[in-house]
PDB file of C-alpha atoms in Angstrom:
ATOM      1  CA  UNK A 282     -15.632  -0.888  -7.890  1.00  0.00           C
ATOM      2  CA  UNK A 283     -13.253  -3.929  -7.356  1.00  0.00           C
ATOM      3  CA  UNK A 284     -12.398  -2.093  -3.621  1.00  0.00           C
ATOM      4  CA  UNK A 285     -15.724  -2.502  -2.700  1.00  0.00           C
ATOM      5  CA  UNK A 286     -15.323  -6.703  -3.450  1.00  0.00           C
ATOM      6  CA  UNK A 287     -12.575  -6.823  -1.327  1.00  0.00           C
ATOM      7  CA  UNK A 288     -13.417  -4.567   1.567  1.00  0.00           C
ATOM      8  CA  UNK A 289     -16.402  -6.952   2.081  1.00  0.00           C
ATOM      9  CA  UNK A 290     -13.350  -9.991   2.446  1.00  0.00           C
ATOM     10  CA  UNK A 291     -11.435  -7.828   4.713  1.00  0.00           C
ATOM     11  CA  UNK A 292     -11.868  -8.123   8.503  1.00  0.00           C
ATOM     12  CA  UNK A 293     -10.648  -5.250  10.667  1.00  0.00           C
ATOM     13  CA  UNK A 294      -9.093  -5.950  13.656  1.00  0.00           C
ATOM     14  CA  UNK A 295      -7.003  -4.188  15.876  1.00  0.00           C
ATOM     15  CA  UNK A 296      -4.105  -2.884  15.282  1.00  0.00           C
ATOM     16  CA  UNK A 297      -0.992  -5.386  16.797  1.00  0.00           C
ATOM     17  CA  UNK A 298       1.508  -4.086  14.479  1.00  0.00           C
ATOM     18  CA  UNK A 299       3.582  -0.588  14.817  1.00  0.00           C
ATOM     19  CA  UNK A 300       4.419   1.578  11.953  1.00  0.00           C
ATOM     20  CA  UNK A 301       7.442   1.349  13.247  1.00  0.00           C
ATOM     21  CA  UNK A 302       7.789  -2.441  12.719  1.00  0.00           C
ATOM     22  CA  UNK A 303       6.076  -2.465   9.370  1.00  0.00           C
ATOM     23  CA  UNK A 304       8.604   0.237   7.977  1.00  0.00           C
ATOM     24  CA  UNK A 305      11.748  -1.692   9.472  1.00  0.00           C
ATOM     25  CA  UNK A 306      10.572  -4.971   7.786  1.00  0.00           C
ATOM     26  CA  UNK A 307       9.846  -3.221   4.581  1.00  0.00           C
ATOM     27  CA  UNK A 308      13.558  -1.865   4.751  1.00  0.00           C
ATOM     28  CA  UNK A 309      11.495   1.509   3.628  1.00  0.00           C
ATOM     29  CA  UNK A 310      14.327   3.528   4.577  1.00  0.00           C
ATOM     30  CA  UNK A 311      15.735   2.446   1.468  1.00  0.00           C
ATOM     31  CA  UNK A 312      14.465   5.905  -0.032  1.00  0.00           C
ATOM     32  CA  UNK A 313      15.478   7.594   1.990  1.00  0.00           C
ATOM     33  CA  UNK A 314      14.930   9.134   5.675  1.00  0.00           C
ATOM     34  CA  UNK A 315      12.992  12.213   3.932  1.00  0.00           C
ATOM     35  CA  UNK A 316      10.339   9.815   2.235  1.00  0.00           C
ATOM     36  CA  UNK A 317      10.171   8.149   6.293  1.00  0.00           C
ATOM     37  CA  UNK A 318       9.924  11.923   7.835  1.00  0.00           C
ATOM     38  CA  UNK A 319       7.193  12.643   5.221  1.00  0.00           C
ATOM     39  CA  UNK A 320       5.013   9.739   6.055  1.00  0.00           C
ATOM     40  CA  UNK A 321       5.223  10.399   9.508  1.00  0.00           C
ATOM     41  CA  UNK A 322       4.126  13.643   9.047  1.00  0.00           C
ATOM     42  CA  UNK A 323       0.989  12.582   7.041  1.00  0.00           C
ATOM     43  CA  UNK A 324      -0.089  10.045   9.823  1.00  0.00           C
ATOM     44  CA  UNK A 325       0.374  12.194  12.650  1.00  0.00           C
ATOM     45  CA  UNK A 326      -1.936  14.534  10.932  1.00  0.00           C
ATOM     46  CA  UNK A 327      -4.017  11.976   9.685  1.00  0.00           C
ATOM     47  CA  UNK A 328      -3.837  13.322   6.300  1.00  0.00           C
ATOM     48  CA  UNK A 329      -3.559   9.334   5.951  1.00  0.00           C
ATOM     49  CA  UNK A 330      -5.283   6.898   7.873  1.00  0.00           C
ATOM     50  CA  UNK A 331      -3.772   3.166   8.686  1.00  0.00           C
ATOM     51  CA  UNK A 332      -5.768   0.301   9.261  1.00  0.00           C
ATOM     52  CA  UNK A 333      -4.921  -3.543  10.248  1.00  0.00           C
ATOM     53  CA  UNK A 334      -7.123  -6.164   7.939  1.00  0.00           C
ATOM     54  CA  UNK A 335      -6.823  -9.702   7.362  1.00  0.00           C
ATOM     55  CA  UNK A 336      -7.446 -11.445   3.830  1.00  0.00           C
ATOM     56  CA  UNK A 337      -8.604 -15.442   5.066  1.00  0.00           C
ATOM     57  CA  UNK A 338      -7.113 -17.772   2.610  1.00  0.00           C
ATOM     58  CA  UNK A 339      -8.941 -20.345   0.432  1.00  0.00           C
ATOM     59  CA  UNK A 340      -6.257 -21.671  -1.936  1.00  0.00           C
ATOM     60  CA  UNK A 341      -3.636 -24.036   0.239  1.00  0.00           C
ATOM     61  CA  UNK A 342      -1.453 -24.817  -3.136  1.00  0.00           C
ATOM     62  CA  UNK A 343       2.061 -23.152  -2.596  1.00  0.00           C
ATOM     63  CA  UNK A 344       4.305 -24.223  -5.084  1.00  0.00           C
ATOM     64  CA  UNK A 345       5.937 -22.158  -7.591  1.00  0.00           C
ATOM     65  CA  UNK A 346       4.792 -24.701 -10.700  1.00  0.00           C
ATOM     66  CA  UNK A 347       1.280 -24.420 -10.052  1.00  0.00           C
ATOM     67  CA  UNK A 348       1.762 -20.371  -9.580  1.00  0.00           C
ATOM     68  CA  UNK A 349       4.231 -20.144 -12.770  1.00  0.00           C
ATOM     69  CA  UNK A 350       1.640 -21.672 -14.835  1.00  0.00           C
ATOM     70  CA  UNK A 351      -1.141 -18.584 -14.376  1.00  0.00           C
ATOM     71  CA  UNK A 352       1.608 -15.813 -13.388  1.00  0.00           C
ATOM     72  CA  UNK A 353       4.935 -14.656 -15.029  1.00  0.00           C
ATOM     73  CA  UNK A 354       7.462 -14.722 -12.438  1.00  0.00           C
ATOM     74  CA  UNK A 355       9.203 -10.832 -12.785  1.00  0.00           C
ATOM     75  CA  UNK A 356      13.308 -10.780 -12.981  1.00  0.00           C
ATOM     76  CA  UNK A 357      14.122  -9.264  -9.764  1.00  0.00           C
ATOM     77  CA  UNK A 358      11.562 -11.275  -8.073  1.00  0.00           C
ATOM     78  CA  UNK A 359      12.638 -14.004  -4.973  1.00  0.00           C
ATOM     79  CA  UNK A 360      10.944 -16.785  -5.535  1.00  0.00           C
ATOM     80  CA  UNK A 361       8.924 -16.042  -1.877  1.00  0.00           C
ATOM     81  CA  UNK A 362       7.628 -12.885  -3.261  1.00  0.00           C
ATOM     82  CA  UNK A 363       6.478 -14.303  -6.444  1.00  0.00           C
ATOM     83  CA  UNK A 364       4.569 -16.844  -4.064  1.00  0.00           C
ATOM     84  CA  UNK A 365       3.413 -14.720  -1.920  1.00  0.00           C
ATOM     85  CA  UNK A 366       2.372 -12.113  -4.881  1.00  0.00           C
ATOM     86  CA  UNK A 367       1.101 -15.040  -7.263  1.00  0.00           C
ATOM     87  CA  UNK A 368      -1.367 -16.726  -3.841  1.00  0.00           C
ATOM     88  CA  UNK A 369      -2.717 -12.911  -3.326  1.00  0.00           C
ATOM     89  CA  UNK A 370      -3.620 -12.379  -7.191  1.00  0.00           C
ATOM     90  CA  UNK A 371      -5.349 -15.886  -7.096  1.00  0.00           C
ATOM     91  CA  UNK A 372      -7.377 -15.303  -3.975  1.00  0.00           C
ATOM     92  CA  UNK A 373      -8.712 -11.967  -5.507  1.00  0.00           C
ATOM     93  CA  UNK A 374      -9.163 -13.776  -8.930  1.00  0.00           C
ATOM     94  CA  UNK A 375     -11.406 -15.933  -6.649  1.00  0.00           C
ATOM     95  CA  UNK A 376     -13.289 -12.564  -5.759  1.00  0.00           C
ATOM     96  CA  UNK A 377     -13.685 -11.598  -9.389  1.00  0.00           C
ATOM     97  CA  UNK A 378     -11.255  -8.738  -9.113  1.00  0.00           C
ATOM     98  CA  UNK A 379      -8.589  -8.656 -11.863  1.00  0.00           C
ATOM     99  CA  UNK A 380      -5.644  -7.466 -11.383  1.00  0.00           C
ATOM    100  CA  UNK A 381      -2.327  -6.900 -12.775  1.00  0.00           C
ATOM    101  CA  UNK A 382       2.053  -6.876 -11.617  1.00  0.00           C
ATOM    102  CA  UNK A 383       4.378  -4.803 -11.123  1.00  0.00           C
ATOM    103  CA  UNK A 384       2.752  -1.226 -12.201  1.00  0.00           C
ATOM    104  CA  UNK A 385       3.015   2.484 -11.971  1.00  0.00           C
ATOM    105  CA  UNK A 386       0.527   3.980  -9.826  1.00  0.00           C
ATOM    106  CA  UNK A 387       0.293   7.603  -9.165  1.00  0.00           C
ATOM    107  CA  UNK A 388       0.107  11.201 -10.455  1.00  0.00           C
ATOM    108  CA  UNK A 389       3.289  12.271 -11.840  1.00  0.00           C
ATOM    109  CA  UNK A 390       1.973  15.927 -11.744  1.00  0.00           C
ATOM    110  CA  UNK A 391       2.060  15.961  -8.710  1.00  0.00           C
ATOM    111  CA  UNK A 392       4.756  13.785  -7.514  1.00  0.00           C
ATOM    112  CA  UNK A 393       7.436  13.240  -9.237  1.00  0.00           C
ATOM    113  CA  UNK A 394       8.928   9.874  -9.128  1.00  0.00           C
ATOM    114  CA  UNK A 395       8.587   6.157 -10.032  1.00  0.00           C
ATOM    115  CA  UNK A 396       6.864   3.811  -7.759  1.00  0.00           C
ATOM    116  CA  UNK A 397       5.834   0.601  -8.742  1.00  0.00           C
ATOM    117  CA  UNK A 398       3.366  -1.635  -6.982  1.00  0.00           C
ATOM    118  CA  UNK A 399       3.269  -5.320  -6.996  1.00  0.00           C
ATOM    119  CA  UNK A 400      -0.979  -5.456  -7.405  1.00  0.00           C
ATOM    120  CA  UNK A 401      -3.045  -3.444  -8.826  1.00  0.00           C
ATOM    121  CA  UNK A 402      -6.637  -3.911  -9.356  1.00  0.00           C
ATOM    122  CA  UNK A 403      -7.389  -2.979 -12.973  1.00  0.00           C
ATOM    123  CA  UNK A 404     -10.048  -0.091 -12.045  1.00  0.00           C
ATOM    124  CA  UNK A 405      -7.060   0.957  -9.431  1.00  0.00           C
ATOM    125  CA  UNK A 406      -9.227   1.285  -7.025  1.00  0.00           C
ATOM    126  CA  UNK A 407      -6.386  -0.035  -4.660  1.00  0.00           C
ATOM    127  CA  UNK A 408      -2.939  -1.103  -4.851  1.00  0.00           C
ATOM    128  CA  UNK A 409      -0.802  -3.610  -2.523  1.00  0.00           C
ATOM    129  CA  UNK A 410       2.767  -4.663  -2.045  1.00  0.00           C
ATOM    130  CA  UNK A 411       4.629  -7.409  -0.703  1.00  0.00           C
ATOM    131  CA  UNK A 412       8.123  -7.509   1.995  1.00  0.00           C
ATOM    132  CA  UNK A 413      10.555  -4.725   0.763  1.00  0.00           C
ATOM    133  CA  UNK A 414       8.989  -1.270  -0.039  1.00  0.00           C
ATOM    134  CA  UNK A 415      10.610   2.238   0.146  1.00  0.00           C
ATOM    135  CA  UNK A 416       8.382   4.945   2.189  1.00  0.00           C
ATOM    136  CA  UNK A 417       7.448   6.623  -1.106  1.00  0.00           C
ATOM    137  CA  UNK A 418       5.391   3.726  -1.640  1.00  0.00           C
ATOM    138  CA  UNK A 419       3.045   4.411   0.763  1.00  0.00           C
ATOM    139  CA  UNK A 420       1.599   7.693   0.066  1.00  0.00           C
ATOM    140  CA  UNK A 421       2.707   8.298  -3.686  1.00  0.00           C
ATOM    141  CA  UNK A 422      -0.049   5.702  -5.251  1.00  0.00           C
ATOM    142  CA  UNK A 423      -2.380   7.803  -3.196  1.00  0.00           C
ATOM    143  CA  UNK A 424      -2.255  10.595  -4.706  1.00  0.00           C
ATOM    144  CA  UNK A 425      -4.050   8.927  -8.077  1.00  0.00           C
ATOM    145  CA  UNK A 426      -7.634   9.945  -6.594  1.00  0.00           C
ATOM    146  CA  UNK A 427      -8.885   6.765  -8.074  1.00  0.00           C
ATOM    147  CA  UNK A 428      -6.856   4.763  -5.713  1.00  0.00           C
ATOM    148  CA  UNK A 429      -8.954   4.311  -2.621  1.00  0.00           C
ATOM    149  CA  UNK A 430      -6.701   1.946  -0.664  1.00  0.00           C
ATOM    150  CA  UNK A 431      -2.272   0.949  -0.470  1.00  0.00           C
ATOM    151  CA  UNK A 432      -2.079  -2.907   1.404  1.00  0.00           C
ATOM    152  CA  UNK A 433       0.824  -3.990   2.592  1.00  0.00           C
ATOM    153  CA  UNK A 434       1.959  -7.138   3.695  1.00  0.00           C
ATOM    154  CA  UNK A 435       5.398  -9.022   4.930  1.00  0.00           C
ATOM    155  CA  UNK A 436       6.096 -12.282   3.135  1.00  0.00           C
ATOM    156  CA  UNK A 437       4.228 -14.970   4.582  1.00  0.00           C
ATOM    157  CA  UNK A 438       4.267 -18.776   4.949  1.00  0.00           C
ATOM    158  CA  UNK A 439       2.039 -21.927   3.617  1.00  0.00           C
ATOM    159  CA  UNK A 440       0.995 -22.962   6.822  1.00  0.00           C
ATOM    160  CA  UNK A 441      -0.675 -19.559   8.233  1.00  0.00           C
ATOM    161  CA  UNK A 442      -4.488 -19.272   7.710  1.00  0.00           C
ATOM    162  CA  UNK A 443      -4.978 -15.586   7.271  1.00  0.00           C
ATOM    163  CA  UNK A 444      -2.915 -12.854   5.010  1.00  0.00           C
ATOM    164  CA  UNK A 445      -2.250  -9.992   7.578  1.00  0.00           C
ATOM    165  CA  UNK A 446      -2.425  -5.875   5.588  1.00  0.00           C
ATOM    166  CA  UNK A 447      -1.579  -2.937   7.078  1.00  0.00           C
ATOM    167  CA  UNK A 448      -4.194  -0.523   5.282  1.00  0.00           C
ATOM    168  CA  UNK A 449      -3.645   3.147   4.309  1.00  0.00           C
ATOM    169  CA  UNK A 450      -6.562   4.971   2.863  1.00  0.00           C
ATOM    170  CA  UNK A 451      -6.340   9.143   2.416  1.00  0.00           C
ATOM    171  CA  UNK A 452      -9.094  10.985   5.122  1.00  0.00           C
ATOM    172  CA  UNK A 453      -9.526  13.736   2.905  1.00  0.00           C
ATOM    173  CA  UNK A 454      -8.370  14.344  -0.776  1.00  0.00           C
ATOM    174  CA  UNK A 455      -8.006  17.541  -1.004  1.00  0.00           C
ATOM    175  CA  UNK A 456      -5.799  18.030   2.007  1.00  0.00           C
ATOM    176  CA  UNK A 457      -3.558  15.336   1.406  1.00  0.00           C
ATOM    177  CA  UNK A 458      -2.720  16.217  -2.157  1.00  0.00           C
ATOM    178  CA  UNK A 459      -2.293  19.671  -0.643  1.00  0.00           C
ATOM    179  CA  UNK A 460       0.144  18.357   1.380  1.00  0.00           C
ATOM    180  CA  UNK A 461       1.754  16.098  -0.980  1.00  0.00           C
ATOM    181  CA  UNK A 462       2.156  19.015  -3.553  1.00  0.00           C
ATOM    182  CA  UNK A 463       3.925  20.946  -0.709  1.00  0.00           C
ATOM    183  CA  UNK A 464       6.486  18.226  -0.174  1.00  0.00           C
ATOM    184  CA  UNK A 465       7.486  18.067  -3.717  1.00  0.00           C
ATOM    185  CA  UNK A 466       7.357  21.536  -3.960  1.00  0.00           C
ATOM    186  CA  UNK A 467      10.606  22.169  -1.676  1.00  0.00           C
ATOM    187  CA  UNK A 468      12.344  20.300   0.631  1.00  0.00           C
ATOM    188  CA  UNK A 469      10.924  22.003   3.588  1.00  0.00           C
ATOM    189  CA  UNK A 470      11.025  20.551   6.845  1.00  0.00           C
ATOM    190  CA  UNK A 471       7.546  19.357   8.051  1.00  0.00           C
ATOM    191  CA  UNK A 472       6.708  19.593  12.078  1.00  0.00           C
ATOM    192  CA  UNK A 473       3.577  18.079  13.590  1.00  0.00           C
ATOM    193  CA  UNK A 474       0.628  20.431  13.872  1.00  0.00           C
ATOM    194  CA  UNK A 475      -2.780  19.462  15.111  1.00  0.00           C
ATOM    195  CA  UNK A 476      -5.540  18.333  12.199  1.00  0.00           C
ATOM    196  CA  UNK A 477      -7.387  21.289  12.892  1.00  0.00           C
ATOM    197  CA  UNK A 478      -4.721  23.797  12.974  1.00  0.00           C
ATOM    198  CA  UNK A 479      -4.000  22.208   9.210  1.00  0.00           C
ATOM    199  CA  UNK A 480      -7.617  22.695   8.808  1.00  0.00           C
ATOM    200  CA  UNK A 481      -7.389  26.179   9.202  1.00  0.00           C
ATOM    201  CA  UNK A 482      -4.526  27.419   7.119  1.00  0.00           C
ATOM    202  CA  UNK A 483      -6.401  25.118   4.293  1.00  0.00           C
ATOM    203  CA  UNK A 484      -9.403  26.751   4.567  1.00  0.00           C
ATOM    204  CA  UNK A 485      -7.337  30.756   4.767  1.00  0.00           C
TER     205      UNK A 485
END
């Protein structure tokens, strides 16, 4: 599984950045406060679990030529995004993961809506994105059980060393599509409750 490759590249570390700073440089309020309320939710309840991992780079080329020769540069894609995107394809080409741009993830039974991701590893074992992403992002990829892992990352320059993800993995499946099939059910309003008080009513 191409996950496993890279999880063996990532190093943990601990946290230094707040949700709170990853969504406001994401501009993930873009979808909406809902989409915002909803991830909270799922985090507080650790239905979804977030992580801080660092990618070290080996490829210190940074120009758009050299990138626009392997990778086709999308329409509504900055120039910085299509470096930062094209430098994080090549470093996991490095890792013999293939990958692909600007794709659908996610089960459309049971949420639906379009969300596409910037990389996707061809097994989609996991999925990243790069600098502005709605909240939606986050979770809806997640609920394709094959997907094991969402990255983000903010855009990032050619002189820094290491490629900093914020990591969001599901801590059980069953609960969180439970959940996720909720929201999209109605537009209920969601209020923290304790893991295992949400273990219980799953389990009634």
């Amino acid at each position: 599984m191409e996950s496993d490759i890279l999880m063996k590249k990532l190093t943990k570390r601990e946290t230094t950045v707040s949700l709170e700073n990853i969504l406001d440089n994401s501009k993930a309020d873009s979808g909406g406060d809902r989409d915002i309320h909803f991830l909270d939710f799922l985090l507080d309840n650790k239905l979804i679990l977030q992580e801080e991992v660092i990618l070290k780079r080996t490829i210190r080329d940074f120009k758009e030529d050299i990138f626009g020769e392997k990778y086709k540069k999308a329409n509504y894609e900055s120039t910085r995004h299509f470096l930062c995107r094209a430098l994080i394809q090549d470093e996991l080409a490095l890792l013999d993961i293939t990958t692909s741009s600007s794709t659908e993830v996610g089960n459309m039974y049971i949420l639906r809506s379009s969300s596409n991701y910037d990389i996707v590893a061809n097994d989609l074992s996991f999925i990243a994105d790069i600098g502005l992403t709605p909240a939606r992002n986050f979770f809806k990829g997640l609920t394709d059980i094959r997907v094991k892992y969402y990255l983000i990352t903010t855009y990032f320059d050619d002189y820094m060393d290491d490629i900093v993800f914020t990591l969001f993995k599901r801590s059980n499946d069953t609960l969180f599509i439970d959940a996720v099939k909720d929201y999209e059910e109605g537009y209920k309003l969601y209020t923290p409750v304790s893991q295992e008080s949400f273990n219980n009513n799953a389990e009634i």
